mmCIF file of C-alpha atoms in Angstrom:
data_model
loop_
_atom_site.group_PDB
_atom_site.id
_atom_site.type_symbol
_atom_site.label_atom_id
_atom_site.label_comp_id
_atom_site.label_asym_id
_atom_site.label_seq_id
_atom_site.Cartn_x
_atom_site.Cartn_y
_atom_site.Cartn_z
ATOM 1 C CA UNK A 98 114.290 -44.835 63.966
ATOM 2 C CA UNK A 99 117.065 -42.520 64.781
ATOM 3 C CA UNK A 100 117.201 -43.622 68.264
ATOM 4 C CA UNK A 101 117.577 -47.288 66.807
ATOM 5 C CA UNK A 102 120.595 -46.135 64.842
ATOM 6 C CA UNK A 103 122.168 -44.274 67.824
ATOM 7 C CA UNK A 104 121.965 -47.132 69.957
ATOM 8 C CA UNK A 105 123.248 -49.429 67.486
ATOM 9 C CA UNK A 106 126.294 -47.360 66.931
ATOM 10 C CA UNK A 107 126.838 -47.571 70.945
ATOM 11 C CA UNK A 108 125.762 -44.103 72.049
ATOM 12 C CA UNK A 109 123.800 -42.654 75.031
ATOM 13 C CA UNK A 110 121.125 -40.359 73.657
ATOM 14 C CA UNK A 111 118.721 -37.440 74.557
ATOM 15 C CA UNK A 112 115.162 -37.667 72.709
ATOM 16 C CA UNK A 113 113.242 -34.464 72.271
ATOM 17 C CA UNK A 114 110.002 -35.209 70.584
ATOM 18 C CA UNK A 115 107.594 -32.635 68.920
ATOM 19 C CA UNK A 116 105.174 -30.828 71.386
ATOM 20 C CA UNK A 117 102.742 -30.853 68.335
ATOM 21 C CA UNK A 118 101.870 -34.538 68.970
ATOM 22 C CA UNK A 119 101.276 -34.953 72.654
ATOM 23 C CA UNK A 120 99.790 -38.227 72.455
ATOM 24 C CA UNK A 121 103.074 -39.647 70.611
ATOM 25 C CA UNK A 122 104.998 -38.012 72.958
ATOM 26 C CA UNK A 123 103.403 -39.601 75.956
ATOM 27 C CA UNK A 124 103.599 -43.075 74.160
ATOM 28 C CA UNK A 125 107.134 -42.552 73.534
ATOM 29 C CA UNK A 126 108.096 -41.508 76.922
ATOM 30 C CA UNK A 127 106.555 -44.450 78.702
ATOM 31 C CA UNK A 128 108.294 -46.846 76.248
ATOM 32 C CA UNK A 129 111.625 -45.324 76.743
ATOM 33 C CA UNK A 130 111.406 -45.223 80.626
ATOM 34 C CA UNK A 131 110.218 -48.833 80.847
ATOM 35 C CA UNK A 132 113.258 -49.971 78.530
ATOM 36 C CA UNK A 133 116.238 -47.558 79.307
ATOM 37 C CA UNK A 134 117.512 -45.939 82.589
ATOM 38 C CA UNK A 135 118.141 -42.098 82.095
ATOM 39 C CA UNK A 136 121.890 -42.607 81.735
ATOM 40 C CA UNK A 137 121.557 -44.514 78.568
ATOM 41 C CA UNK A 138 118.589 -42.724 76.890
ATOM 42 C CA UNK A 139 117.057 -39.694 78.558
ATOM 43 C CA UNK A 140 113.582 -38.227 77.336
ATOM 44 C CA UNK A 141 112.614 -34.695 77.415
ATOM 45 C CA UNK A 142 109.071 -33.461 76.542
ATOM 46 C CA UNK A 143 108.111 -29.848 76.307
ATOM 47 C CA UNK A 144 108.106 -26.779 73.917
ATOM 48 C CA UNK A 145 110.476 -24.686 72.310
ATOM 49 C CA UNK A 146 112.128 -23.671 75.547
ATOM 50 C CA UNK A 147 113.106 -27.078 76.427
ATOM 51 C CA UNK A 148 114.587 -27.423 72.815
ATOM 52 C CA UNK A 149 116.601 -24.353 73.187
ATOM 53 C CA UNK A 150 117.920 -25.404 76.562
ATOM 54 C CA UNK A 151 119.066 -28.687 74.904
ATOM 55 C CA UNK A 152 120.687 -27.018 72.358
ATOM 56 C CA UNK A 153 123.064 -25.307 74.599
ATOM 57 C CA UNK A 154 124.666 -28.717 75.653
ATOM 58 C CA UNK A 155 127.668 -29.969 73.844
ATOM 59 C CA UNK A 156 126.449 -32.904 71.968
ATOM 60 C CA UNK A 157 128.755 -34.936 69.831
ATOM 61 C CA UNK A 158 125.906 -35.080 67.016
ATOM 62 C CA UNK A 159 122.588 -33.778 66.827
ATOM 63 C CA UNK A 160 119.720 -35.442 64.488
ATOM 64 C CA UNK A 161 116.802 -33.157 63.615
ATOM 65 C CA UNK A 162 113.613 -33.822 61.859
ATOM 66 C CA UNK A 163 111.526 -30.658 61.047
ATOM 67 C CA UNK A 164 111.114 -27.486 58.759
ATOM 68 C CA UNK A 165 114.284 -25.910 57.111
ATOM 69 C CA UNK A 166 113.708 -22.582 59.237
ATOM 70 C CA UNK A 167 114.009 -24.730 62.434
ATOM 71 C CA UNK A 168 116.974 -26.584 60.808
ATOM 72 C CA UNK A 169 119.021 -23.636 60.312
ATOM 73 C CA UNK A 170 118.631 -22.749 64.051
ATOM 74 C CA UNK A 171 119.655 -26.380 65.052
ATOM 75 C CA UNK A 172 122.735 -26.120 62.597
ATOM 76 C CA UNK A 173 123.743 -22.859 64.182
ATOM 77 C CA UNK A 174 123.356 -23.961 67.708
ATOM 78 C CA UNK A 175 125.585 -27.362 66.831
ATOM 79 C CA UNK A 176 128.157 -24.935 65.270
ATOM 80 C CA UNK A 177 129.026 -23.393 68.600
ATOM 81 C CA UNK A 178 130.305 -26.882 69.775
ATOM 82 C CA UNK A 179 131.475 -27.880 66.327
ATOM 83 C CA UNK A 180 128.937 -30.786 66.675
ATOM 84 C CA UNK A 181 128.209 -32.825 63.595
ATOM 85 C CA UNK A 182 124.250 -32.906 62.404
ATOM 86 C CA UNK A 183 121.948 -34.934 60.607
ATOM 87 C CA UNK A 184 119.021 -32.663 59.473
ATOM 88 C CA UNK A 185 115.895 -34.312 57.945
ATOM 89 C CA UNK A 186 114.169 -31.323 56.620
ATOM 90 C CA UNK A 187 111.364 -30.931 53.745
ATOM 91 C CA UNK A 188 110.744 -28.378 51.167
ATOM 92 C CA UNK A 189 108.378 -28.571 48.134
ATOM 93 C CA UNK A 190 108.634 -31.963 46.552
ATOM 94 C CA UNK A 191 107.670 -32.004 43.004
ATOM 95 C CA UNK A 192 106.280 -34.511 40.712
ATOM 96 C CA UNK A 193 106.308 -34.772 37.150
ATOM 97 C CA UNK A 194 103.878 -36.870 34.830
ATOM 98 C CA UNK A 195 105.114 -37.436 31.534
ATOM 99 C CA UNK A 196 102.597 -38.053 28.556
ATOM 100 C CA UNK A 197 103.902 -41.611 28.470
ATOM 101 C CA UNK A 198 103.071 -42.370 32.098
ATOM 102 C CA UNK A 199 100.556 -45.016 32.792
ATOM 103 C CA UNK A 200 98.014 -42.396 34.082
ATOM 104 C CA UNK A 201 95.652 -44.548 36.146
ATOM 105 C CA UNK A 202 98.631 -45.852 37.949
ATOM 106 C CA UNK A 203 100.180 -42.378 38.294
ATOM 107 C CA UNK A 204 97.019 -41.032 39.661
ATOM 108 C CA UNK A 205 96.343 -43.779 42.411
ATOM 109 C CA UNK A 206 100.122 -43.575 43.492
ATOM 110 C CA UNK A 207 100.018 -39.642 43.746
ATOM 111 C CA UNK A 208 96.730 -39.423 45.463
ATOM 112 C CA UNK A 209 97.955 -41.986 48.063
ATOM 113 C CA UNK A 210 101.189 -40.231 48.821
ATOM 114 C CA UNK A 211 99.805 -36.704 48.899
ATOM 115 C CA UNK A 212 96.782 -37.523 51.118
ATOM 116 C CA UNK A 213 98.457 -40.051 53.305
ATOM 117 C CA UNK A 214 98.172 -38.475 56.942
ATOM 118 C CA UNK A 215 96.197 -35.782 55.451
ATOM 119 C CA UNK A 216 99.330 -34.474 53.482
ATOM 120 C CA UNK A 217 101.424 -34.002 56.705
ATOM 121 C CA UNK A 218 104.509 -35.903 55.825
ATOM 122 C CA UNK A 219 107.782 -34.297 54.823
ATOM 123 C CA UNK A 220 107.901 -36.328 51.424
ATOM 124 C CA UNK A 221 104.655 -35.774 50.275
ATOM 125 C CA UNK A 222 103.908 -34.883 46.844
ATOM 126 C CA UNK A 223 103.843 -31.008 46.940
ATOM 127 C CA UNK A 224 102.864 -29.902 43.322
ATOM 128 C CA UNK A 225 102.654 -31.601 40.096
ATOM 129 C CA UNK A 226 103.679 -30.812 36.562
ATOM 130 C CA UNK A 227 101.306 -32.854 34.121
ATOM 131 C CA UNK A 228 101.998 -33.057 30.547
ATOM 132 C CA UNK A 229 98.964 -30.934 28.666
ATOM 133 C CA UNK A 230 98.306 -34.024 26.527
ATOM 134 C CA UNK A 231 96.998 -36.178 29.372
ATOM 135 C CA UNK A 232 95.849 -33.575 31.845
ATOM 136 C CA UNK A 233 92.020 -34.349 31.376
ATOM 137 C CA UNK A 234 92.464 -38.050 31.576
ATOM 138 C CA UNK A 235 94.839 -37.561 34.659
ATOM 139 C CA UNK A 236 92.265 -35.250 36.413
ATOM 140 C CA UNK A 237 89.595 -37.773 36.016
ATOM 141 C CA UNK A 238 91.691 -40.674 37.246
ATOM 142 C CA UNK A 239 92.751 -38.332 40.237
ATOM 143 C CA UNK A 240 89.166 -37.812 41.314
ATOM 144 C CA UNK A 241 88.328 -41.208 40.948
ATOM 145 C CA UNK A 242 91.213 -42.391 43.021
ATOM 146 C CA UNK A 243 90.031 -40.107 45.923
ATOM 147 C CA UNK A 244 86.648 -41.304 45.739
ATOM 148 C CA UNK A 245 87.852 -45.043 45.847
ATOM 149 C CA UNK A 246 90.247 -44.257 48.675
ATOM 150 C CA UNK A 247 87.990 -41.888 50.840
ATOM 151 C CA UNK A 248 84.488 -42.208 49.467
ATOM 152 C CA UNK A 249 82.276 -39.457 48.508
ATOM 153 C CA UNK A 250 82.661 -37.857 51.747
ATOM 154 C CA UNK A 251 86.113 -37.794 53.111
ATOM 155 C CA UNK A 252 84.993 -36.284 56.298
ATOM 156 C CA UNK A 253 83.009 -39.500 57.045
ATOM 157 C CA UNK A 254 85.921 -41.618 56.162
ATOM 158 C CA UNK A 255 87.787 -43.454 59.001
ATOM 159 C CA UNK A 256 90.829 -43.704 56.677
ATOM 160 C CA UNK A 257 91.165 -39.681 56.192
ATOM 161 C CA UNK A 258 92.812 -37.741 58.954
ATOM 162 C CA UNK A 259 92.762 -34.345 60.327
ATOM 163 C CA UNK A 260 95.269 -31.320 60.617
ATOM 164 C CA UNK A 261 97.176 -31.739 63.804
ATOM 165 C CA UNK A 262 96.133 -28.661 65.444
ATOM 166 C CA UNK A 263 94.007 -25.123 65.030
ATOM 167 C CA UNK A 264 97.232 -23.321 64.080
ATOM 168 C CA UNK A 265 98.173 -25.426 61.257
ATOM 169 C CA UNK A 266 94.528 -25.580 59.944
ATOM 170 C CA UNK A 267 94.396 -21.721 59.962
ATOM 171 C CA UNK A 268 97.845 -21.861 58.053
ATOM 172 C CA UNK A 269 96.693 -24.439 55.409
ATOM 173 C CA UNK A 270 93.271 -22.652 55.087
ATOM 174 C CA UNK A 271 95.366 -19.377 54.184
ATOM 175 C CA UNK A 272 97.279 -21.159 51.610
ATOM 176 C CA UNK A 273 93.930 -22.356 49.935
ATOM 177 C CA UNK A 274 92.405 -18.851 50.279
ATOM 178 C CA UNK A 275 95.384 -17.304 48.727
ATOM 179 C CA UNK A 276 95.522 -19.506 45.729
ATOM 180 C CA UNK A 277 91.803 -19.046 44.993
ATOM 181 C CA UNK A 278 91.971 -15.351 45.284
ATOM 182 C CA UNK A 279 94.949 -15.493 42.561
ATOM 183 C CA UNK A 280 92.682 -17.390 40.361
ATOM 184 C CA UNK A 281 93.266 -21.139 41.235
ATOM 185 C CA UNK A 282 90.149 -23.488 40.611
ATOM 186 C CA UNK A 283 89.386 -26.426 43.275
ATOM 187 C CA UNK A 284 89.024 -28.997 40.614
ATOM 188 C CA UNK A 285 88.482 -31.309 43.901
ATOM 189 C CA UNK A 286 87.639 -30.159 47.270
ATOM 190 C CA UNK A 287 85.659 -27.312 48.925
ATOM 191 C CA UNK A 288 84.696 -28.801 52.335
ATOM 192 C CA UNK A 289 86.518 -27.520 55.496
ATOM 193 C CA UNK A 290 85.492 -27.652 59.204
ATOM 194 C CA UNK A 291 87.493 -25.589 61.587
ATOM 195 C CA UNK A 292 85.993 -27.262 64.687
ATOM 196 C CA UNK A 293 87.311 -30.721 63.631
ATOM 197 C CA UNK A 294 90.607 -29.224 62.087
ATOM 198 C CA UNK A 295 89.193 -30.910 58.615
ATOM 199 C CA UNK A 296 90.170 -29.949 55.090
ATOM 200 C CA UNK A 297 89.129 -32.292 52.659
ATOM 201 C CA UNK A 298 91.347 -33.673 49.749
ATOM 202 C CA UNK A 299 92.054 -30.507 47.210
ATOM 203 C CA UNK A 300 93.238 -30.461 43.986
ATOM 204 C CA UNK A 301 94.034 -27.170 42.447
ATOM 205 C CA UNK A 302 94.226 -26.157 38.770
ATOM 206 C CA UNK A 303 95.067 -22.857 37.120
ATOM 207 C CA UNK A 304 97.403 -22.104 39.713
ATOM 208 C CA UNK A 305 99.160 -18.916 39.818
ATOM 209 C CA UNK A 306 102.742 -19.795 40.134
ATOM 210 C CA UNK A 307 103.625 -16.718 42.462
ATOM 211 C CA UNK A 308 100.975 -17.548 44.997
ATOM 212 C CA UNK A 309 101.859 -18.853 48.363
ATOM 213 C CA UNK A 310 100.724 -22.301 47.730
ATOM 214 C CA UNK A 311 103.506 -22.576 45.095
ATOM 215 C CA UNK A 312 106.233 -20.749 47.461
ATOM 216 C CA UNK A 313 105.800 -22.497 50.921
ATOM 217 C CA UNK A 314 105.905 -26.185 51.862
ATOM 218 C CA UNK A 315 102.238 -27.120 51.861
ATOM 219 C CA UNK A 316 102.327 -30.035 54.767
ATOM 220 C CA UNK A 317 98.414 -30.471 54.048
ATOM 221 C CA UNK A 318 95.897 -31.763 51.866
ATOM 222 C CA UNK A 319 96.214 -29.271 49.052
ATOM 223 C CA UNK A 320 97.698 -30.254 45.497
ATOM 224 C CA UNK A 321 98.457 -27.789 43.020
ATOM 225 C CA UNK A 322 98.420 -29.313 39.407
ATOM 226 C CA UNK A 323 100.218 -27.260 36.596
ATOM 227 C CA UNK A 324 100.056 -28.454 32.864
ATOM 228 C CA UNK A 325 103.360 -28.241 30.956
ATOM 229 C CA UNK A 326 104.519 -28.798 27.430
ATOM 230 C CA UNK A 327 108.051 -28.553 27.336
ATOM 231 C CA UNK A 328 110.017 -30.816 29.998
ATOM 232 C CA UNK A 329 112.841 -28.476 29.963
ATOM 233 C CA UNK A 330 110.788 -25.800 31.547
ATOM 234 C CA UNK A 331 109.199 -27.980 34.213
ATOM 235 C CA UNK A 332 112.838 -29.017 34.962
ATOM 236 C CA UNK A 333 114.096 -25.314 35.036
ATOM 237 C CA UNK A 334 111.179 -24.431 37.367
ATOM 238 C CA UNK A 335 112.368 -27.227 39.763
ATOM 239 C CA UNK A 336 115.920 -26.217 39.502
ATOM 240 C CA UNK A 337 115.305 -22.370 40.074
ATOM 241 C CA UNK A 338 113.829 -23.420 43.718
ATOM 242 C CA UNK A 339 115.415 -24.815 46.667
ATOM 243 C CA UNK A 340 116.293 -28.647 46.419
ATOM 244 C CA UNK A 341 113.672 -30.742 47.502
ATOM 245 C CA UNK A 342 113.741 -33.632 49.963
ATOM 246 C CA UNK A 343 112.116 -36.046 47.364
ATOM 247 C CA UNK A 344 111.193 -35.913 43.612
ATOM 248 C CA UNK A 345 108.790 -38.348 42.062
ATOM 249 C CA UNK A 346 108.661 -38.775 38.201
ATOM 250 C CA UNK A 347 106.064 -40.863 36.292
ATOM 251 C CA UNK A 348 106.793 -41.980 32.746
ATOM 252 C CA UNK A 349 106.909 -45.070 30.474
ATOM 253 C CA UNK A 350 109.713 -43.323 28.399
ATOM 254 C CA UNK A 351 113.317 -44.285 29.800
ATOM 255 C CA UNK A 352 114.814 -41.351 28.250
ATOM 256 C CA UNK A 353 112.436 -39.045 29.757
ATOM 257 C CA UNK A 354 112.972 -40.689 33.080
ATOM 258 C CA UNK A 355 116.962 -40.273 33.018
ATOM 259 C CA UNK A 356 116.587 -36.843 31.694
ATOM 260 C CA UNK A 357 114.627 -35.874 34.817
ATOM 261 C CA UNK A 358 116.884 -37.670 37.089
ATOM 262 C CA UNK A 359 120.102 -36.311 35.600
ATOM 263 C CA UNK A 360 119.027 -32.864 35.172
ATOM 264 C CA UNK A 361 117.682 -32.320 38.886
ATOM 265 C CA UNK A 362 118.704 -32.518 42.277
ATOM 266 C CA UNK A 363 117.013 -33.837 45.346
ATOM 267 C CA UNK A 364 117.505 -35.614 48.380
ATOM 268 C CA UNK A 365 115.651 -38.793 46.900
ATOM 269 C CA UNK A 366 113.755 -40.045 44.112
ATOM 270 C CA UNK A 367 111.081 -42.407 42.991
ATOM 271 C CA UNK A 368 110.385 -43.714 39.552
ATOM 272 C CA UNK A 369 106.593 -44.417 38.996
ATOM 273 C CA UNK A 370 105.691 -44.582 42.607
ATOM 274 C CA UNK A 371 105.772 -42.170 45.589
ATOM 275 C CA UNK A 372 106.897 -42.106 49.051
ATOM 276 C CA UNK A 373 108.216 -45.759 49.432
ATOM 277 C CA UNK A 374 111.838 -44.855 49.347
ATOM 278 C CA UNK A 375 111.372 -43.783 52.844
ATOM 279 C CA UNK A 376 110.773 -47.257 53.932
ATOM 280 C CA UNK A 377 113.544 -49.029 51.860
ATOM 281 C CA UNK A 378 116.392 -49.511 54.562
ATOM 282 C CA UNK A 379 118.891 -50.409 51.767
ATOM 283 C CA UNK A 380 118.459 -46.687 50.560
ATOM 284 C CA UNK A 381 120.120 -43.608 52.371
ATOM 285 C CA UNK A 382 117.322 -41.206 53.310
ATOM 286 C CA UNK A 383 117.977 -37.503 53.626
ATOM 287 C CA UNK A 384 118.123 -34.177 51.945
ATOM 288 C CA UNK A 385 120.410 -32.064 50.118
ATOM 289 C CA UNK A 386 121.145 -28.159 50.900
ATOM 290 C CA UNK A 387 117.855 -26.648 51.808
ATOM 291 C CA UNK A 388 116.087 -29.977 52.294
ATOM 292 C CA UNK A 389 118.688 -31.394 54.765
ATOM 293 C CA UNK A 390 122.030 -32.475 55.793
ATOM 294 C CA UNK A 391 123.396 -36.203 55.933
ATOM 295 C CA UNK A 392 121.223 -39.377 55.509
ATOM 296 C CA UNK A 393 120.040 -42.217 57.855
ATOM 297 C CA UNK A 394 118.080 -45.482 57.684
ATOM 298 C CA UNK A 395 119.568 -48.786 57.840
ATOM 299 C CA UNK A 396 123.488 -48.812 57.764
ATOM 300 C CA UNK A 397 123.387 -45.080 56.827
ATOM 301 C CA UNK A 398 121.828 -44.182 60.030
ATOM 302 C CA UNK A 399 124.360 -46.360 61.963
ATOM 303 C CA UNK A 400 127.061 -44.375 60.160
ATOM 304 C CA UNK A 401 125.474 -41.047 60.915
ATOM 305 C CA UNK A 402 125.943 -41.640 64.680
ATOM 306 C CA UNK A 403 129.412 -43.192 64.392
ATOM 307 C CA UNK A 404 132.897 -42.040 63.773
ATOM 308 C CA UNK A 405 135.051 -44.174 61.470
ATOM 309 C CA UNK A 406 138.246 -43.846 63.302
ATOM 310 C CA UNK A 407 141.488 -44.711 61.483
ATOM 311 C CA UNK A 408 143.839 -46.893 63.558
ATOM 312 C CA UNK A 409 147.360 -47.801 62.169
ATOM 313 C CA UNK A 410 149.536 -50.269 64.038
ATOM 314 C CA UNK A 411 153.335 -50.344 63.617
ATOM 315 C CA UNK A 412 154.557 -53.788 62.556
ATOM 316 C CA UNK A 413 157.247 -53.681 59.885
ATOM 317 C CA UNK A 414 157.452 -50.092 59.084
ATOM 318 C CA UNK A 415 160.433 -48.983 56.733
ATOM 319 C CA UNK A 416 159.601 -45.227 57.788
ATOM 320 C CA UNK A 417 162.748 -44.982 60.066
ATOM 321 C CA UNK A 418 164.816 -45.476 57.052
ATOM 322 C CA UNK A 419 163.228 -42.171 55.694
ATOM 323 C CA UNK A 420 164.340 -39.940 58.559
ATOM 324 C CA UNK A 421 167.012 -37.081 58.228
ATOM 325 C CA UNK A 422 169.887 -36.601 57.444
ATOM 326 C CA UNK A 423 168.486 -36.733 53.619
ATOM 327 C CA UNK A 424 171.335 -38.369 52.000
ATOM 328 C CA UNK A 425 171.438 -39.285 48.516
ATOM 329 C CA UNK A 426 170.165 -42.664 49.210
ATOM 330 C CA UNK A 427 167.321 -41.570 51.731
ATOM 331 C CA UNK A 428 166.366 -39.063 49.034
ATOM 332 C CA UNK A 429 166.001 -41.948 46.360
ATOM 333 C CA UNK A 430 164.000 -44.068 48.822
ATOM 334 C CA UNK A 431 161.790 -41.100 49.626
ATOM 335 C CA UNK A 432 161.276 -40.777 45.616
ATOM 336 C CA UNK A 433 160.590 -44.278 45.403
ATOM 337 C CA UNK A 434 158.138 -44.195 48.233
ATOM 338 C CA UNK A 435 156.278 -41.207 46.639
ATOM 339 C CA UNK A 436 156.187 -42.792 43.398
ATOM 340 C CA UNK A 437 154.512 -46.006 44.809
ATOM 341 C CA UNK A 438 151.840 -43.907 46.586
ATOM 342 C CA UNK A 439 150.782 -41.792 43.655
#
């Protein structure tokens, strides 16, 4: 996606994919080699050492997708060359399900968004605030949605993914174990298989707000669910934490929707749906503060890789009439000119 925008804006580019997805890296490398000469688009595979070497180069613009921690490293490296950046990062994207929401529709939408690619997307719903009045019904609908999508045994489903590698399996397992050790209950999910890097769809209730699963970006198939009574307190919790890449609100009451959108800040937001703002090319996609810098997709991606250079041509300029010496007549003309432009 970013490469298309860079090419459309007339740039040559260097592409460095993630070393965590070698199969995708291989496919991308073969496509780019078939289509472009290296002077147009150069492709570099490899690990952090390759990334570090590339960041030493004086790029005009750097586009990075990844974690806020690595985003800070990229931004610091870019600053050495005063290179501009577009950073699509992540964070903990919250969901609010109001008591006026269509509960069944909300549950299905959230379960799809959360467990897409086994939760390994930067805009996956990361934790839920569900109004206490509808919590039992929501939990029942969420369980039904998971069963409809992945069957009684998600491990046997051809539509349910795996954690990308052993290191991240251990990281997600650690978050789950820490949550349960702090009193969280697995309302759905218990099966895991380290050999297959499999962790099933997991819904957590009675979550300790200080546990790691509420502090770190999950990037996996765990979904903490917290009941609330006062919408202001739910909004306050969101605002007390770093600004997320996405925010989702489910409600039938437009006043409640407006309140959530007006009183919070996030890179993007969806009302009564999840994830889909990412795929809408007429919307800018990007973060704010901790969740990113700049935006992309469609014309916004074109602008990210462009510089809007102002060009003014002299045709019938009166400016020479304002040159010194500043006689009374010249001062009057200057005053008239300043009045016109202000």
